[in-house]
XYZ file of C-alpha atoms in Angstrom:
587
model
C 61.607 108.955 87.672
C 62.824 107.732 90.953
C 60.356 106.073 93.256
C 62.422 104.808 96.172
C 65.653 106.113 98.085
C 68.099 104.786 100.131
C 71.356 104.850 102.147
C 73.686 102.973 99.965
C 77.939 101.868 100.434
C 79.099 103.073 97.219
C 80.434 100.198 96.163
C 76.521 98.855 96.885
C 75.361 101.607 94.565
C 77.317 100.374 91.788
C 75.986 97.249 91.941
C 72.707 98.623 92.196
C 72.871 100.750 89.331
C 74.644 97.859 87.401
C 71.646 95.359 88.299
C 69.049 98.921 87.111
C 70.952 98.908 83.911
C 70.237 94.933 83.414
C 73.710 93.756 83.723
C 73.623 89.813 83.134
C 77.192 88.339 84.250
C 79.176 90.040 87.039
C 82.693 89.063 87.697
C 85.459 89.613 89.935
C 88.465 88.786 91.968
C 87.972 90.302 95.460
C 90.283 93.314 96.401
C 89.822 96.063 98.669
C 88.313 98.684 98.325
C 86.075 96.704 95.422
C 85.195 93.606 96.999
C 81.764 94.690 98.005
C 80.546 95.100 94.249
C 80.143 91.806 93.718
C 79.066 90.942 96.882
C 76.244 92.824 96.461
C 75.470 92.177 92.956
C 75.307 88.668 93.756
C 72.573 89.551 95.996
C 70.297 90.139 93.069
C 69.411 86.715 91.712
C 69.054 87.787 87.655
C 72.647 88.201 87.359
C 75.158 85.199 87.282
C 77.945 86.410 89.434
C 81.362 84.580 90.214
C 85.006 84.922 91.746
C 87.171 84.353 88.761
C 90.919 83.261 89.895
C 92.393 86.491 88.754
C 91.470 89.674 87.144
C 92.634 89.067 83.557
C 90.035 85.910 83.510
C 87.258 87.830 85.081
C 87.664 90.290 82.077
C 87.821 88.067 79.707
C 84.705 86.420 81.211
C 83.042 89.597 80.683
C 84.541 90.004 77.477
C 82.835 87.118 76.284
C 79.539 87.544 77.942
C 79.179 91.179 75.850
C 80.388 89.561 72.609
C 77.531 87.356 73.164
C 75.153 90.121 73.643
C 74.203 90.649 77.335
C 75.778 93.472 79.467
C 78.908 92.379 81.828
C 80.265 94.068 84.594
C 83.761 93.432 85.642
C 85.262 94.850 89.192
C 88.632 94.905 90.604
C 91.378 97.095 92.628
C 93.616 99.389 91.046
C 96.485 96.655 90.667
C 94.137 94.073 89.175
C 93.488 96.140 86.677
C 97.291 95.245 85.722
C 96.562 91.798 85.755
C 93.757 92.261 83.645
C 95.867 94.951 81.482
C 96.030 92.402 78.375
C 92.761 91.887 77.605
C 91.931 95.765 78.062
C 94.759 97.294 75.700
C 92.810 94.727 72.917
C 89.339 95.640 73.910
C 88.946 98.891 72.540
C 89.757 97.333 69.222
C 87.161 94.909 69.685
C 84.657 97.247 71.037
C 81.457 95.526 72.104
C 78.015 94.444 71.616
C 76.098 94.266 75.244
C 77.873 96.921 77.403
C 80.958 96.272 78.969
C 81.786 98.270 82.173
C 85.181 97.659 83.928
C 84.702 99.008 87.548
C 87.957 99.863 89.104
C 88.685 101.305 93.035
C 91.855 103.084 93.629
C 93.343 103.427 96.921
C 94.573 106.837 97.899
C 96.681 106.578 100.986
C 97.788 103.453 100.503
C 95.126 101.777 102.973
C 94.838 98.429 101.655
C 97.192 97.581 98.845
C 100.935 97.688 98.013
C 101.246 100.831 95.835
C 99.193 104.109 94.974
C 98.620 104.069 91.220
C 96.435 106.253 89.606
C 93.894 104.299 86.780
C 93.253 107.134 85.109
C 96.633 106.784 83.120
C 95.440 103.434 82.121
C 92.168 105.147 80.197
C 94.422 107.254 78.088
C 96.962 104.264 77.402
C 94.394 101.578 76.492
C 92.160 104.770 74.739
C 89.009 103.883 76.959
C 86.501 106.203 78.191
C 86.144 106.945 82.279
C 83.508 107.949 84.538
C 84.254 109.208 88.342
C 81.289 109.377 90.682
C 81.616 111.696 93.121
C 79.094 110.016 95.864
C 76.618 106.892 96.082
C 73.714 108.462 94.155
C 76.285 109.294 91.131
C 77.648 105.674 91.713
C 73.922 104.221 91.107
C 73.522 106.981 87.801
C 77.077 106.429 86.404
C 76.942 102.615 86.494
C 73.766 103.112 84.592
C 75.264 105.835 82.406
C 78.091 103.766 81.806
C 76.646 100.797 80.125
C 74.620 102.967 77.695
C 77.801 104.536 76.554
C 79.278 101.246 76.199
C 76.627 100.275 73.785
C 76.576 104.084 71.737
C 80.095 104.533 71.404
C 81.117 100.543 70.784
C 83.647 100.521 73.795
C 84.560 99.533 77.248
C 83.817 101.832 79.449
C 86.136 102.416 83.078
C 84.018 103.421 86.225
C 86.734 104.979 88.568
C 85.904 104.970 92.438
C 88.382 105.584 95.156
C 88.397 104.010 99.061
C 86.412 107.091 100.394
C 83.461 107.117 97.608
C 83.873 103.097 97.687
C 82.903 102.565 101.244
C 81.276 106.145 102.397
C 77.655 105.679 102.548
C 75.267 108.389 100.934
C 71.411 108.725 99.988
C 70.801 107.273 96.783
C 67.298 109.176 95.558
C 66.486 108.019 92.060
C 66.278 104.347 92.579
C 64.580 102.645 89.377
C 63.645 99.237 88.561
C 65.282 96.476 86.079
C 65.800 96.989 82.562
C 66.334 94.268 80.157
C 68.980 94.903 77.250
C 69.755 92.039 75.280
C 71.752 92.209 71.953
C 71.880 89.127 69.311
C 75.341 88.157 68.709
C 76.257 88.108 64.941
C 79.366 86.711 63.519
C 81.848 89.171 62.692
C 85.817 88.000 62.631
C 86.827 91.305 61.065
C 85.647 92.660 64.532
C 86.345 90.473 67.063
C 89.149 88.494 66.132
C 92.692 90.570 66.693
C 95.220 89.307 64.125
C 97.303 91.967 62.786
C 95.620 92.375 59.602
C 92.039 93.076 61.341
C 93.646 94.853 64.315
C 95.322 97.633 61.586
C 91.917 98.245 59.900
C 90.234 98.892 63.696
C 92.557 101.411 64.740
C 90.788 103.830 62.711
C 87.622 103.251 64.587
C 89.069 103.820 67.883
C 90.590 107.293 66.784
C 86.956 108.265 65.627
C 85.250 107.012 68.678
C 87.744 109.103 70.673
C 86.571 111.949 68.958
C 82.925 111.487 69.179
C 83.751 110.884 72.976
C 85.553 114.084 73.071
C 82.218 115.965 71.422
C 80.054 114.249 74.018
C 82.136 115.210 76.883
C 81.522 119.362 76.043
C 77.504 118.113 75.404
C 74.885 119.283 78.032
C 73.826 115.575 78.314
C 77.473 114.378 79.777
C 77.686 113.721 83.266
C 80.262 117.461 83.321
C 78.646 120.165 85.291
C 79.703 123.678 85.909
C 78.544 125.061 89.058
C 78.649 128.918 89.646
C 79.898 131.070 92.513
C 82.462 133.455 92.879
C 84.935 133.600 89.587
C 87.821 134.905 91.276
C 88.983 131.174 91.462
C 87.493 128.373 88.980
C 88.412 124.844 90.763
C 88.174 121.532 88.174
C 87.832 118.312 90.138
C 85.919 115.207 90.109
C 84.875 112.693 92.264
C 85.941 112.538 95.955
C 88.364 115.595 95.440
C 84.766 117.599 94.369
C 83.405 116.949 97.900
C 86.625 118.377 99.465
C 86.746 121.300 97.193
C 82.580 121.774 97.548
C 82.842 121.082 101.444
C 85.613 123.708 101.776
C 84.982 126.531 99.766
C 81.223 126.313 99.147
C 80.202 128.903 96.773
C 82.955 131.303 97.526
C 84.503 129.692 94.031
C 83.038 128.306 90.814
C 83.510 124.263 90.064
C 83.950 122.545 86.851
C 82.906 119.080 88.296
C 83.936 116.455 85.821
C 81.666 112.853 85.625
C 83.759 112.184 82.606
C 87.332 112.404 83.263
C 88.568 110.786 80.344
C 88.401 112.100 77.873
C 88.051 116.116 79.124
C 85.501 118.190 77.757
C 87.763 120.480 75.726
C 85.246 123.079 75.170
C 83.802 123.151 78.159
C 87.151 123.456 80.059
C 88.362 126.424 77.702
C 84.963 128.139 78.340
C 85.094 127.776 81.901
C 88.514 129.113 82.223
C 87.715 132.030 80.381
C 85.101 133.198 82.836
C 87.458 132.938 86.448
C 90.375 134.598 87.185
C 92.469 131.662 87.848
C 92.040 128.344 87.316
C 92.982 125.459 89.866
C 92.962 121.807 89.401
C 92.199 119.800 92.728
C 92.868 115.701 92.280
C 94.193 112.751 94.107
C 97.800 111.046 92.826
C 98.762 112.327 89.733
C 98.112 115.704 87.785
C 96.136 113.795 85.190
C 93.624 116.537 84.731
C 96.370 119.349 85.321
C 98.473 117.992 82.040
C 95.611 117.704 79.791
C 94.291 121.073 80.695
C 98.025 122.595 80.391
C 98.297 120.128 76.923
C 95.377 122.571 75.673
C 97.106 125.793 76.510
C 94.969 126.611 79.401
C 96.855 128.053 82.350
C 96.270 126.592 85.537
C 97.688 125.262 88.965
C 97.339 122.174 90.432
C 100.375 120.218 92.046
C 102.009 123.618 92.572
C 99.452 123.932 95.847
C 98.970 120.373 96.626
C 100.445 116.975 96.952
C 101.331 114.368 94.282
C 100.079 111.775 96.711
C 98.273 110.331 99.178
C 94.587 111.351 100.371
C 93.538 114.624 100.708
C 91.010 116.545 103.050
C 88.659 118.933 103.234
C 91.532 121.070 105.702
C 93.580 120.798 103.150
C 91.709 121.962 100.285
C 90.294 124.806 102.243
C 93.738 125.774 103.414
C 95.324 126.025 100.039
C 92.249 127.582 97.988
C 91.482 130.127 100.779
C 94.983 131.614 100.673
C 94.255 132.117 96.973
C 91.507 134.082 97.762
C 93.433 136.567 99.345
C 91.604 135.964 102.741
C 94.306 133.301 104.271
C 93.154 130.049 104.851
C 89.645 129.271 104.373
C 87.687 127.965 107.399
C 87.092 124.286 107.076
C 84.496 122.300 109.459
C 87.454 119.996 110.786
C 89.114 122.219 113.306
C 86.231 123.364 114.476
C 85.300 120.120 115.463
C 88.199 118.941 116.948
C 87.373 120.294 120.399
C 84.500 118.078 120.147
C 85.913 114.925 119.521
C 87.780 112.372 121.980
C 91.227 111.865 122.031
C 92.537 109.892 119.192
C 92.645 106.337 120.090
C 96.464 104.629 120.897
C 97.972 103.036 117.182
C 96.862 99.727 116.608
C 99.106 98.308 113.842
C 97.672 95.268 112.392
C 98.375 91.638 113.576
C 97.363 88.231 112.963
C 94.620 87.028 114.451
C 94.760 84.938 118.016
C 94.474 81.386 116.425
C 95.996 82.291 112.953
C 97.191 79.037 111.186
C 99.801 81.346 109.520
C 101.373 82.266 113.007
C 103.426 78.994 113.420
C 104.600 78.776 109.811
C 106.671 81.922 110.429
C 107.770 81.402 113.703
C 109.196 78.501 112.243
C 110.863 79.967 109.171
C 112.320 82.925 111.406
C 113.592 80.628 114.100
C 115.388 78.774 111.050
C 116.688 82.270 109.540
C 115.040 81.037 106.045
C 114.829 83.754 103.397
C 111.428 84.200 102.524
C 109.696 86.067 99.239
C 106.646 86.772 100.550
C 103.190 87.338 99.152
C 99.549 89.517 99.047
C 97.821 88.366 102.209
C 97.059 87.972 105.768
C 100.299 86.450 105.895
C 102.102 89.742 104.680
C 102.105 90.395 108.518
C 104.648 88.004 108.941
C 107.252 90.728 108.143
C 106.447 93.012 111.146
C 107.814 92.268 114.377
C 107.670 90.071 116.624
C 107.746 87.279 113.611
C 109.945 89.377 111.352
C 110.446 86.518 108.965
C 109.430 87.902 105.665
C 111.931 89.687 103.085
C 110.075 90.627 99.595
C 106.423 90.912 98.832
C 105.984 92.583 95.659
C 103.001 91.553 94.060
C 100.233 88.674 93.680
C 102.302 85.484 92.857
C 105.744 86.992 92.609
C 106.583 85.618 95.937
C 107.018 81.913 94.040
C 108.944 83.733 91.042
C 110.880 85.652 93.169
C 112.028 82.559 95.120
C 113.040 81.135 92.282
C 115.485 84.283 90.827
C 117.030 84.208 94.609
C 117.967 80.528 94.259
C 119.505 81.513 90.756
C 121.152 84.454 92.203
C 123.156 82.426 95.303
C 124.989 83.752 97.640
C 121.381 84.316 99.602
C 123.219 82.463 102.906
C 120.593 79.389 102.674
C 117.798 77.968 100.838
C 115.080 80.695 99.406
C 111.060 80.004 100.482
C 108.130 81.660 99.082
C 104.714 81.701 101.103
C 101.822 82.139 98.979
C 98.272 81.693 100.074
C 95.823 79.417 98.440
C 93.620 81.778 96.770
C 96.816 83.677 95.702
C 98.169 80.489 94.808
C 95.321 80.027 92.138
C 95.333 83.746 91.229
C 99.011 83.772 90.009
C 100.921 81.215 91.827
C 100.508 78.290 89.670
C 102.447 79.686 86.647
C 105.375 80.498 88.590
C 105.528 77.168 89.845
C 105.930 75.799 86.592
C 108.646 78.500 86.040
C 110.609 76.490 88.688
C 109.818 72.965 87.871
C 110.512 74.096 83.879
C 113.692 75.506 84.940
C 114.707 72.606 87.243
C 114.741 75.097 90.072
C 115.204 74.050 93.295
C 113.247 76.497 95.577
C 110.546 75.475 98.322
C 107.182 76.783 98.072
C 105.043 77.030 101.092
C 101.118 77.171 100.127
C 99.205 78.492 103.294
C 95.892 77.011 102.811
C 93.538 78.228 105.044
C 90.508 77.505 102.932
C 89.190 81.189 102.119
C 90.229 84.475 100.612
C 90.867 85.644 104.128
C 92.529 89.176 103.707
C 89.465 90.685 101.443
C 86.954 89.265 103.885
C 86.549 85.934 103.479
C 85.371 85.170 99.934
C 85.750 81.868 98.279
C 88.188 80.811 95.305
C 88.877 77.276 93.429
C 90.544 75.796 96.321
C 87.509 75.785 98.781
C 84.932 73.783 97.066
C 82.189 76.790 97.006
C 80.914 79.030 94.591
C 80.449 83.194 95.195
C 76.956 82.040 96.327
C 77.842 79.232 98.492
C 76.872 76.424 96.385
C 79.224 73.002 96.231
C 81.180 72.439 93.574
C 84.507 71.180 92.500
C 87.836 71.641 94.983
C 90.870 71.933 93.282
C 92.989 69.273 95.214
C 96.524 71.741 95.896
C 98.675 68.384 96.366
C 97.621 66.921 92.601
C 97.815 69.608 91.421
C 101.828 70.498 92.142
C 102.392 66.951 91.130
C 100.870 67.270 87.966
C 102.888 70.349 87.245
C 105.877 68.283 87.674
C 106.769 69.291 91.697
C 109.395 66.823 92.990
C 108.536 66.575 96.255
C 105.021 67.709 98.146
C 104.699 67.531 101.816
C 100.983 68.446 103.770
C 101.535 69.395 107.278
C 99.305 71.221 110.082
C 101.274 74.865 110.717
C 99.846 74.317 114.842
C 102.196 71.231 114.709
C 105.267 73.164 115.111
C 107.905 70.433 115.491
C 105.922 68.686 112.083
C 106.359 72.388 110.332
C 110.076 72.650 111.288
C 110.702 69.162 110.407
C 109.106 69.815 106.987
C 110.822 72.969 105.966
C 114.223 70.999 106.906
C 113.277 68.305 104.871
C 112.234 70.040 102.004
C 114.431 72.962 101.683
C 117.204 70.281 101.837
C 115.783 68.276 98.548
C 117.360 68.319 95.082
C 113.993 69.455 93.344
C 111.196 72.030 93.566
C 109.138 71.127 96.867
C 106.041 72.314 98.018
C 104.921 72.286 101.829
C 101.345 72.684 102.252
C 100.899 74.075 105.750
C 96.801 73.712 105.702
C 94.488 74.746 108.375
C 90.954 76.922 108.168
C 91.352 80.580 108.929
C 90.044 81.396 112.765
C 87.714 83.484 111.092
C 85.835 80.367 109.609
C 85.322 79.004 112.832
C 86.125 75.404 111.748
C 88.856 75.412 113.929
C 88.146 73.350 117.139
C 88.443 75.748 120.360
C 90.974 74.626 122.869
C 90.529 75.604 126.114
C 92.337 79.263 126.704
C 95.729 79.029 127.748
C 97.254 79.946 131.478
C 100.525 80.843 132.973
C 102.010 79.145 135.314
C 103.961 82.503 136.962
C 106.040 80.580 139.286
C 107.338 78.323 136.517
C 107.662 81.188 133.937
C 111.282 82.484 133.825
C 110.057 85.838 131.619
C 112.127 84.488 128.710
C 109.946 86.271 126.342
C 109.954 83.007 123.774
C 105.972 83.413 124.007
C 106.118 86.899 123.156
C 107.929 86.353 119.944
C 104.850 84.543 118.653
C 103.196 88.197 118.183
C 99.717 86.773 119.595
C 97.076 89.557 120.484
C 96.118 87.706 123.138
C 99.239 87.895 125.031
C 100.901 90.852 126.704
C 103.926 91.349 129.244
C 103.640 93.984 131.591
C 105.545 92.937 134.726
C 108.159 90.896 132.880
C 105.829 87.690 132.701
C 103.154 86.880 130.258
C 99.267 87.292 130.986
C 96.798 85.703 128.547
C 93.572 87.936 127.576
C 91.101 84.950 128.074
C 88.467 86.698 125.802
C 90.791 86.769 122.946
C 92.805 83.489 123.823
C 91.059 80.685 121.071
C 93.244 77.561 122.609
C 95.410 76.996 119.638
C 98.348 75.784 121.694
C 101.203 77.643 120.186
C 102.306 79.526 123.353
C 102.386 76.108 125.335
C 104.537 74.685 122.527
C 107.352 77.044 122.302
C 107.492 77.970 126.248
C 110.849 76.111 127.076
C 109.653 76.111 130.638
C 106.314 74.324 130.163
C 104.985 77.223 132.244
C 102.287 77.683 129.721
C 99.355 75.446 130.085
C 97.009 74.975 126.680
């Protein structure tokens, strides 16, 4: 019985549920919107937590802990599961020992990602059960449940979140104490060594498991729930989509609220559908539930009413379902609140922070008109105006590989350059760099070493010399690492020294070998860089040429044809003074 309640962030609640379930090992690579799960989990001293170099490594570490007999939680964002897909698809064959839960946060609306993929499809492809909480209370409860199901059915379990659940706060009314669950390790190569002969024997166990899970999904003990209201329309929904529907329609419709989205409770779906006049599936992203319901031979409508991409809202659901009730669009809370709200704030596109060490790099690359294969990080903002100096951005580590491919294709109008952050280089850039060296490529890779994983909130990585909990550890030497894999030339430069940065780019791109430039200066948000005197503008000397504005620094503005410095923003990095051809800016 619960003894305490608390207001919790969804990700915090997942961590709490894992803690209560007795998790011993937590692994992750930071990625919005999942990052806080591991940060909160690390606050519990009984749990070992680490930032792994990437999601594949994180899942493999968690799998090892599971085999050894303890419960393990591995967390990542949706695109991280692409990286971890290799172990994911074999883990259902081996099964688990201690419970193994993979928390994956999707990003409908693409708030902080490069795509809008639907993780639910992985559950089907890998034949792994999936739970989806709708609020913080369920995040705690479903995390606890997931570990129990993992051990009961001998399988990893995916706990799927979305941005709105991960980053919303809600009341958790059933907090409990920590349980201890440790299983003895018993050597069993037939179960854990997936060579072909053994893997073939394990296939049958996967099908038996899915059958048992399907039965469980329709049992009363599953997290699936029927909530009766009006029977003109029955709604099938899960997660945040259920919240939208329930807020929009109240008890004017009935709901089959899914807590387990795979496998679906077929018996429950059929019974629910038989008792309502029309069946509607409300789900963001792919028609995942709709397809399965239709495959059962049950008539329903879903994406015929709703968009197949983007986030939904209470108003959107109210409009669609209200029309089905024959009463016109239902009244939603959103329009009624508009008169009480202030006018929307002006648009504020993201920009690099004042004093960002990446700004000088992209200024130089734009000046030299270099073709730039980019990567995932704060520096992706280098693609935006006024810097406009990034040509591609695909996925973690791809910048290095794509630069090599561009060079091989030829006809790019010059040498190709890759830019990649220190954390991303550790994540998946090293193997791409090895590929260039091994295949005698001539691309130049610029590692933007800002001593942190800045984009997701200043987390540590193997190149910072600190662990997740801030303990000192071995710091990977990027220069020595590059030399060790065979890079022909490695230069280190301060990106605030524009002359040195330009010289390095010209020299390194001109060499007949794979070369690396390490642009090293701590992230401005770390507070490690010495702050200089805020810049000032001599308006008499200023010609209004706009050279300084091409830096894209938010502390600079140009209202009357000449720049002005916001001294509350300026950190005195001096870049504007260095690019001013008239010497009108002093820093």
